CSV table of N, CA and C and ligand atoms in Angstrom, one decimal:
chain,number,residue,atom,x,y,z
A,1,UNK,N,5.2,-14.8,-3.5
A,1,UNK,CA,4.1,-15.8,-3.9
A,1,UNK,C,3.8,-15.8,-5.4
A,2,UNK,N,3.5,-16.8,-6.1
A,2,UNK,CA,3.9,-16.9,-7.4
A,2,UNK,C,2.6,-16.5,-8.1
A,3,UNK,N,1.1,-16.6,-7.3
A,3,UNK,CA,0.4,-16.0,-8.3
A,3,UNK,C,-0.2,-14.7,-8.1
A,4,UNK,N,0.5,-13.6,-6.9
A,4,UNK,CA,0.3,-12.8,-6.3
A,4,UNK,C,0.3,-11.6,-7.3
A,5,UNK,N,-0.4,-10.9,-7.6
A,5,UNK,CA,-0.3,-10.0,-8.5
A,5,UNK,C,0.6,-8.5,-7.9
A,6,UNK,N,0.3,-8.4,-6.5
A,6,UNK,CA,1.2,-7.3,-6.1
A,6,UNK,C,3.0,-8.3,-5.9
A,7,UNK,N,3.0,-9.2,-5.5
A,7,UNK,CA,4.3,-9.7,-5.2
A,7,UNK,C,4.8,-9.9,-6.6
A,8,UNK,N,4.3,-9.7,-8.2
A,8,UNK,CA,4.6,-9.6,-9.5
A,8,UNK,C,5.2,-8.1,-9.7
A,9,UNK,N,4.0,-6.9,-8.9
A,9,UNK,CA,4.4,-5.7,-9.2
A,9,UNK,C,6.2,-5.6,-8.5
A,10,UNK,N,6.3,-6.2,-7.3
A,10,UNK,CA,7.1,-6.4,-6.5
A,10,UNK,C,8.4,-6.7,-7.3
A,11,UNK,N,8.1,-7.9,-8.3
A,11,UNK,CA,9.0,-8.3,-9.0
A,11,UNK,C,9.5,-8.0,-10.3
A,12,UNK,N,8.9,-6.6,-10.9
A,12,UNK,CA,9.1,-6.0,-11.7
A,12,UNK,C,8.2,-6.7,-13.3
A,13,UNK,N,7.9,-8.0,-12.7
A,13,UNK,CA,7.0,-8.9,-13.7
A,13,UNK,C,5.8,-8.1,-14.7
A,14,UNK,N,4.9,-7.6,-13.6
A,14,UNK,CA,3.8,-6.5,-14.0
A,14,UNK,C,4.5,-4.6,-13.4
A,15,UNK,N,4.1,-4.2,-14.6
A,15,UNK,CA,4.8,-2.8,-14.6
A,15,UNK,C,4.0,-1.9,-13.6
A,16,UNK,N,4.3,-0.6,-13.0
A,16,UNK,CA,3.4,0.0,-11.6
A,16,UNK,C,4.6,1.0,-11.9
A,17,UNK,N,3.6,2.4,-11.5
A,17,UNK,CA,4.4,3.8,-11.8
A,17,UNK,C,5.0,3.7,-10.0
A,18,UNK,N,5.8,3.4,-9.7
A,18,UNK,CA,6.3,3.6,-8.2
A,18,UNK,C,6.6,4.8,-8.0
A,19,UNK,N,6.6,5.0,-6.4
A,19,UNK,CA,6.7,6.6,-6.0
A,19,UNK,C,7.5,6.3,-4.6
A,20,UNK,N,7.9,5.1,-3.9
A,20,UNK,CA,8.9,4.7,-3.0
A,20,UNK,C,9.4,3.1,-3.3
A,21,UNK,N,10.5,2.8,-2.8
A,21,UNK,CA,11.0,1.6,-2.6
A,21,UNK,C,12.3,1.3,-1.4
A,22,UNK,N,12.0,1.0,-0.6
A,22,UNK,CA,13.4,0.6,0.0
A,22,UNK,C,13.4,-1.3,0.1
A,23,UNK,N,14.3,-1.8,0.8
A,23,UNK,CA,14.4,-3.3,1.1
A,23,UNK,C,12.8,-4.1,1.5
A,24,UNK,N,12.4,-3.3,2.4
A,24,UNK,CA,10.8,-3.9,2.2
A,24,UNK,C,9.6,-3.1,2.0
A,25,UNK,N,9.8,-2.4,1.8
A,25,UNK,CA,8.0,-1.4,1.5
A,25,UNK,C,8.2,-1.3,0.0
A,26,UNK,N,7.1,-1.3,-0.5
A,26,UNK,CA,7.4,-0.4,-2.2
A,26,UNK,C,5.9,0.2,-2.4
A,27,UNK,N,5.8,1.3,-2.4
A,27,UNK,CA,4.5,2.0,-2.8
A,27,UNK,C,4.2,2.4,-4.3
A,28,UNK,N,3.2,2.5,-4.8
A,28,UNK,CA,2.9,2.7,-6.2
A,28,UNK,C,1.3,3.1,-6.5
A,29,UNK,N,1.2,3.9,-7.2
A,29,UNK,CA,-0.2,4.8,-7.7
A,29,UNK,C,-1.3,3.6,-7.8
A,30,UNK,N,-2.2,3.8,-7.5
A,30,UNK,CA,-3.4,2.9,-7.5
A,30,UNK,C,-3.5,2.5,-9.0
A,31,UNK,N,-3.7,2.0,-9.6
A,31,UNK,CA,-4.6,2.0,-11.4
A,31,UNK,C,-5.9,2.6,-11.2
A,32,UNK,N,-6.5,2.9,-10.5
A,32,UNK,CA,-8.1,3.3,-10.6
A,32,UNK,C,-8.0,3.8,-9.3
A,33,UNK,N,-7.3,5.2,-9.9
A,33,UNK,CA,-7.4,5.9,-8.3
A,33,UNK,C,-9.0,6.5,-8.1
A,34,UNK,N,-9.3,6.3,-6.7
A,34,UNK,CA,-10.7,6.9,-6.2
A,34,UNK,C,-10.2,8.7,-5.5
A,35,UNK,N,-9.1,8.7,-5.5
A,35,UNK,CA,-8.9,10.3,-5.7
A,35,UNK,C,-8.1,11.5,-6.2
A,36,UNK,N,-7.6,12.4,-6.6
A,36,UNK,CA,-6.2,13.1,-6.8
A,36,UNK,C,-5.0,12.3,-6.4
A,37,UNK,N,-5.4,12.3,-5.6
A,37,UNK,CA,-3.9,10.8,-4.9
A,37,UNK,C,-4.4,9.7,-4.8
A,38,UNK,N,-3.8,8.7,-5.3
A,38,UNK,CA,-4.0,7.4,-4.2
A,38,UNK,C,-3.1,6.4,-4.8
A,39,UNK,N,-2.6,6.3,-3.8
A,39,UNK,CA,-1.3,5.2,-4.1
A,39,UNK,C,-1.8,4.1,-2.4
A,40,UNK,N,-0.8,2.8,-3.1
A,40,UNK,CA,-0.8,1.9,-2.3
A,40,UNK,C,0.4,1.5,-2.2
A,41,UNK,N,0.6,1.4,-0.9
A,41,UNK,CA,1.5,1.0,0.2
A,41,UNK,C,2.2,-0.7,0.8
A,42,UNK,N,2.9,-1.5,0.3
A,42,UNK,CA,2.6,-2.5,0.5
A,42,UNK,C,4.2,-3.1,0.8
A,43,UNK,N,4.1,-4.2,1.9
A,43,UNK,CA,5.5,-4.9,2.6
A,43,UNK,C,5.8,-5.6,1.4
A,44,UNK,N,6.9,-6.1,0.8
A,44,UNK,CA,7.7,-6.8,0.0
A,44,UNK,C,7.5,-8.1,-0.1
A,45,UNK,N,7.2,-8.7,1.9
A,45,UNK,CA,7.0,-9.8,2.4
A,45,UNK,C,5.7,-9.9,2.1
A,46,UNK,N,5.5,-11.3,1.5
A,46,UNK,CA,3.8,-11.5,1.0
A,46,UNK,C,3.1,-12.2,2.5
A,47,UNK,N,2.6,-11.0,2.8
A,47,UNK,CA,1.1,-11.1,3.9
A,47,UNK,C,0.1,-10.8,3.3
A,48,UNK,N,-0.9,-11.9,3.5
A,48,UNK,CA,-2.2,-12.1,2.9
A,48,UNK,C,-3.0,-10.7,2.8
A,49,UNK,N,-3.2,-10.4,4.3
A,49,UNK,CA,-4.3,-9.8,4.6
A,49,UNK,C,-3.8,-9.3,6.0
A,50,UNK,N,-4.1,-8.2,6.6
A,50,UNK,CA,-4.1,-7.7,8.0
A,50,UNK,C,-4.1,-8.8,9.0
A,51,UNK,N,-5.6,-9.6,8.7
A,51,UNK,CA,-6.0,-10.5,9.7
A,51,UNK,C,-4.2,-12.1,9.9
A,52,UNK,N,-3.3,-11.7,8.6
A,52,UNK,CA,-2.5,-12.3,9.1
A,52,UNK,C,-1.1,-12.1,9.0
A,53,UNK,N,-1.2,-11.2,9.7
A,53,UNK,CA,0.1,-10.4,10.6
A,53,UNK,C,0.7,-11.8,11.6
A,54,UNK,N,1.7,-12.1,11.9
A,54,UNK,CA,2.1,-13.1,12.5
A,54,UNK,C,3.1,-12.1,13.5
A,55,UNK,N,3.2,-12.9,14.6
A,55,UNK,CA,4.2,-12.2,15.7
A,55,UNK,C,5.6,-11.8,14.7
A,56,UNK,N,6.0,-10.6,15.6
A,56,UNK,CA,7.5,-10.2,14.6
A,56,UNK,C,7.1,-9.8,13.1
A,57,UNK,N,6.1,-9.7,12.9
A,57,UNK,CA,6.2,-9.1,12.3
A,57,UNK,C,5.2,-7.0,12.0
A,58,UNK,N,5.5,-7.0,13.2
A,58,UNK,CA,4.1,-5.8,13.5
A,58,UNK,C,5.4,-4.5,13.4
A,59,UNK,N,6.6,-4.7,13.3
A,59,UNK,CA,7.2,-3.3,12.6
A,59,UNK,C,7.4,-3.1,11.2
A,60,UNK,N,6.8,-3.9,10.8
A,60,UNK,CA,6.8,-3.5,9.1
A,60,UNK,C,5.6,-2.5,9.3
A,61,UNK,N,4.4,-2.8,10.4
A,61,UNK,CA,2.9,-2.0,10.4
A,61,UNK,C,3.6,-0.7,10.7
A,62,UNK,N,4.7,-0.2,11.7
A,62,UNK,CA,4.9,0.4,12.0
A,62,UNK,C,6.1,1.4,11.1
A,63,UNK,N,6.8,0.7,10.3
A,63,UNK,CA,7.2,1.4,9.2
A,63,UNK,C,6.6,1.7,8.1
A,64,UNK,N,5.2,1.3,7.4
A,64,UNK,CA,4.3,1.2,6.5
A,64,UNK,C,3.6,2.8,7.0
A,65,UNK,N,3.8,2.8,8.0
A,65,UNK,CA,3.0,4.6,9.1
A,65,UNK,C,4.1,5.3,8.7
A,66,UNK,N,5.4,5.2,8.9
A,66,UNK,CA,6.2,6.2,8.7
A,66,UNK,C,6.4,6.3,7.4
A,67,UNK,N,6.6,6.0,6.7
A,67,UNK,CA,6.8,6.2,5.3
A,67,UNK,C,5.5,6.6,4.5
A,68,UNK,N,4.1,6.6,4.9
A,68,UNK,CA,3.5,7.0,4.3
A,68,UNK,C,3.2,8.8,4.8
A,69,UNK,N,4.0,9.5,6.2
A,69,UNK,CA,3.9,10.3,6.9
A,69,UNK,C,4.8,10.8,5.8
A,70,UNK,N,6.0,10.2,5.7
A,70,UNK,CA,7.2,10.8,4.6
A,70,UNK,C,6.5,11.6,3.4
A,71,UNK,N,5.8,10.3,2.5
A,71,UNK,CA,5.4,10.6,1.6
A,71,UNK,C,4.5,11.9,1.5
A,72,UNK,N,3.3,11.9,2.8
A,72,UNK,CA,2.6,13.0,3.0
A,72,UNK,C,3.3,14.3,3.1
A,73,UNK,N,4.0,14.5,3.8
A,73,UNK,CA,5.1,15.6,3.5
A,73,UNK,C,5.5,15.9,2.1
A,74,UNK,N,6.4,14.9,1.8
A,74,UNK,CA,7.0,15.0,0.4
A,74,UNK,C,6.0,15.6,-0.6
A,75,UNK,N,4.6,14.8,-0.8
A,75,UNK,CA,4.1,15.1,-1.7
A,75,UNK,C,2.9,16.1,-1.4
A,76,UNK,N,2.8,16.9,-0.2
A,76,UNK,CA,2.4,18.2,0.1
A,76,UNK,C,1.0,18.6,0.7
A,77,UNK,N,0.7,17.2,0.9
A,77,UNK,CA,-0.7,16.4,1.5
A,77,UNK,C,-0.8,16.4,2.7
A,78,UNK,N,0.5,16.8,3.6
A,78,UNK,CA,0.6,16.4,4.9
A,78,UNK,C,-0.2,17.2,5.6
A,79,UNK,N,-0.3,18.5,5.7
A,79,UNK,CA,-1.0,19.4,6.4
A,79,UNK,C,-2.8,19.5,6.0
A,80,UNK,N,-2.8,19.3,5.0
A,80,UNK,CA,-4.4,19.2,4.4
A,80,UNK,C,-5.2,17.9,4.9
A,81,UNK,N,-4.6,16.9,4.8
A,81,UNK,CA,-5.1,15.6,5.4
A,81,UNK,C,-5.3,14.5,4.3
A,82,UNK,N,-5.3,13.6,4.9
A,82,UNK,CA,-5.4,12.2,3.9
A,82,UNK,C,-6.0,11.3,4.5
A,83,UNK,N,-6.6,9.9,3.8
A,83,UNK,CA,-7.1,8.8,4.3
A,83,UNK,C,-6.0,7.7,4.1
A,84,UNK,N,-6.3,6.7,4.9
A,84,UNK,CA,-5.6,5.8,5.1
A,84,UNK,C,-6.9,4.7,5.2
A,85,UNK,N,-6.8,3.4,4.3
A,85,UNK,CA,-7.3,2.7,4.3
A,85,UNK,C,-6.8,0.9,4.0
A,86,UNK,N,-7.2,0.0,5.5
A,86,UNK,CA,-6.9,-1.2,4.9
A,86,UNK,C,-8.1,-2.0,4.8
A,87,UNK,N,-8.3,-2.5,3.6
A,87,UNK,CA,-9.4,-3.6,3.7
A,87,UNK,C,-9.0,-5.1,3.6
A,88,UNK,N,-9.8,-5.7,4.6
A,88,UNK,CA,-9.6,-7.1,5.1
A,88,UNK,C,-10.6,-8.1,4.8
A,89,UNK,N,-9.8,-9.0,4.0
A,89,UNK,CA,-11.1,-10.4,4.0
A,89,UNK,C,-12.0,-9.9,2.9
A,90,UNK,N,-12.7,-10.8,2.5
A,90,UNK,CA,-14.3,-10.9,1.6
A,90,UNK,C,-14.8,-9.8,2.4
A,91,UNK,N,-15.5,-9.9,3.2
A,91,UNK,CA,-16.8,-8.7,4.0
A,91,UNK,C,-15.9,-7.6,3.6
A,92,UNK,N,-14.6,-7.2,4.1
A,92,UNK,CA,-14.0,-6.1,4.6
A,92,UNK,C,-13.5,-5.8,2.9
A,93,UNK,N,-14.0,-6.2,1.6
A,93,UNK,CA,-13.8,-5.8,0.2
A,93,UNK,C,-12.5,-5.8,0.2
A,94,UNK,N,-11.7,-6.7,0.5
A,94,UNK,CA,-10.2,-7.2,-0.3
A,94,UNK,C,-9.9,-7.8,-1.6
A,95,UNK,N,-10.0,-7.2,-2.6
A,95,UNK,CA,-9.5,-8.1,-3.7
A,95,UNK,C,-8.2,-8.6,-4.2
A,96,UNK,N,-7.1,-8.1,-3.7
A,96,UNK,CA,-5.8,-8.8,-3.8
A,96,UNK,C,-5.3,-9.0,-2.6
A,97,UNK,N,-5.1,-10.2,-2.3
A,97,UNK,CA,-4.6,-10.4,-1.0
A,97,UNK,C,-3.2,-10.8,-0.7
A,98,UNK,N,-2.6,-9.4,-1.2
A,98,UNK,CA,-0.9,-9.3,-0.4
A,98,UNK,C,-1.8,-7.8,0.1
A,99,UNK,N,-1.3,-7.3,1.5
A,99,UNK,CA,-2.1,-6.6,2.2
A,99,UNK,C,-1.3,-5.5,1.6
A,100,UNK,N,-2.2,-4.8,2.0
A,100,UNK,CA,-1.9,-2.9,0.9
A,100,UNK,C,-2.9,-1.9,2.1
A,101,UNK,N,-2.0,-1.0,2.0
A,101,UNK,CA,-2.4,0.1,2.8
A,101,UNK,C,-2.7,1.3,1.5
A,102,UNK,N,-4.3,1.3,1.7
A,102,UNK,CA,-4.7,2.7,0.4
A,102,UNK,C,-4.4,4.1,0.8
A,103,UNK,N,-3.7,5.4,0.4
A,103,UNK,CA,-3.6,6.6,0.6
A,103,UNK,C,-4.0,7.3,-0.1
A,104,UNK,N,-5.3,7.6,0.4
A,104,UNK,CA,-6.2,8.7,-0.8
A,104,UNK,C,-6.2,10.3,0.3
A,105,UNK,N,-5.9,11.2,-1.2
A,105,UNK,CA,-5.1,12.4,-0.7
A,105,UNK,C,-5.8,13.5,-1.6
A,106,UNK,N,-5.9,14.7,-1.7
A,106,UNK,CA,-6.1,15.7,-2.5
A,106,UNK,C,-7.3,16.6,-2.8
A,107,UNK,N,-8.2,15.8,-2.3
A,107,UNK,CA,-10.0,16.5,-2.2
A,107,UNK,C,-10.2,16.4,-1.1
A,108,UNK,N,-11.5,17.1,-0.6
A,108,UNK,CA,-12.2,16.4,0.6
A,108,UNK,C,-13.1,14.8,0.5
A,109,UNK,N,-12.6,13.8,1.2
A,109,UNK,CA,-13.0,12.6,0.8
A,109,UNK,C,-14.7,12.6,2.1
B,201,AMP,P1,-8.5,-3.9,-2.5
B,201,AMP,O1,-9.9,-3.9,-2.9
B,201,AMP,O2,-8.3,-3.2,-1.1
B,201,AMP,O3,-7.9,-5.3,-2.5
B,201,AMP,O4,-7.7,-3.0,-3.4
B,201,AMP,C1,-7.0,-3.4,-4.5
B,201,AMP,C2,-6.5,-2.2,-5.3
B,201,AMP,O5,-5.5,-2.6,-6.2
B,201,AMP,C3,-7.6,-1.5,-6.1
B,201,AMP,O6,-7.7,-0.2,-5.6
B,201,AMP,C4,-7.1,-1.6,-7.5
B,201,AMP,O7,-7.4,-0.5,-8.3
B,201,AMP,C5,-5.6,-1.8,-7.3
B,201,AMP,N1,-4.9,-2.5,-8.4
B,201,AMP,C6,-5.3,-3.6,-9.0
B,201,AMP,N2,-4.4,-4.0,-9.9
B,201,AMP,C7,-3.4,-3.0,-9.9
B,201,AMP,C8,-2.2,-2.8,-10.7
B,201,AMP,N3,-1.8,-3.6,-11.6
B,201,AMP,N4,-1.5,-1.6,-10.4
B,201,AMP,C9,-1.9,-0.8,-9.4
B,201,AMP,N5,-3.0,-1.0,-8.7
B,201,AMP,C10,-3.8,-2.0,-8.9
B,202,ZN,ZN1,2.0,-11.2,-2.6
C-alpha cells in the first residue's frame, strides 16, 4: 500500500534495524522502544488491522506466533517471559495500520 509507512519499511523505502525476514513476516526494533526489547512483528501482506483478517488468511497469525517463539529463544527471552501485544482500531490505540504484533521483552513489564 503506497502510503503505508510499515509496507515502506517493507520496501526498504524507510530504513528499520531488522532482526528477521522471510517471504512474508519481517520483524524490526520498535523506534521508541517501551522496553529492553521491543521489536515489531509484521505480515509483508498489508492488513489493516486485526479487526481485518479476511478468511485464508489466519496462518500468517499462526506463523507470526512461531517466529516470534523463535526469536524468544534466539534472543534469550524465552524462559524469562515476554509480552505480546496487538492494538486495534482508534479505541484499541492503533497508529499505523498495517497490523503489527509488539514484543516487549527484558524487565518485568
Ligand atoms: P501502534 O500504536 O500499535 O500502531 O504502534 C505503532 C508503533 O510503531 C509504535 O510503537 C511506534 O514507536 C512504532 N514506529 C513508528 N514508526 C516507526 C519506524 N519508522 N520504525 C520502527 N517503529 C516505528
Ligand atoms: Zn502496509
Amino acid at each position: 500500500m503506497e502510503d503505508c509507512l510499515f509496507c515502506k519499511i517493507i520496501k526498504g523505502e524507510i530504513p528499520s534495524e531488522k532482526i528477521y525476514e522471510d517471504d512474508d513476516i519481517l520483524a524490526f526494533n520498535d523506534i521508541n522502544p517501551l522496553a529492553p526489547i521491543h521489536f515489531l512483528v509484521i505480515p509483508k501482506k498489508h492488513i489493516a488491522s486485526l479487526a481485518h483478517i479476511e478468511a485464508g488468511e489466519e496462518q500468517i497469525i499462526a506463523k507470526i506466533y512461531n517466529i516470534i517463539n523463535k526469536l524468544a529463544e534466539e534472543k534469550g527471552f524465552k524462559e524469562k517471559g515476554y509480552r505480546v501485544i496487538v492494538n486495534c482500531g482508534e479505541d484499541g490505540g492503533q497508529e499505523v495500520m498495517h497490523l503489527h504484533f509488539h514484543v516487549l521483552a527484558g524487565k518485568k513489564l
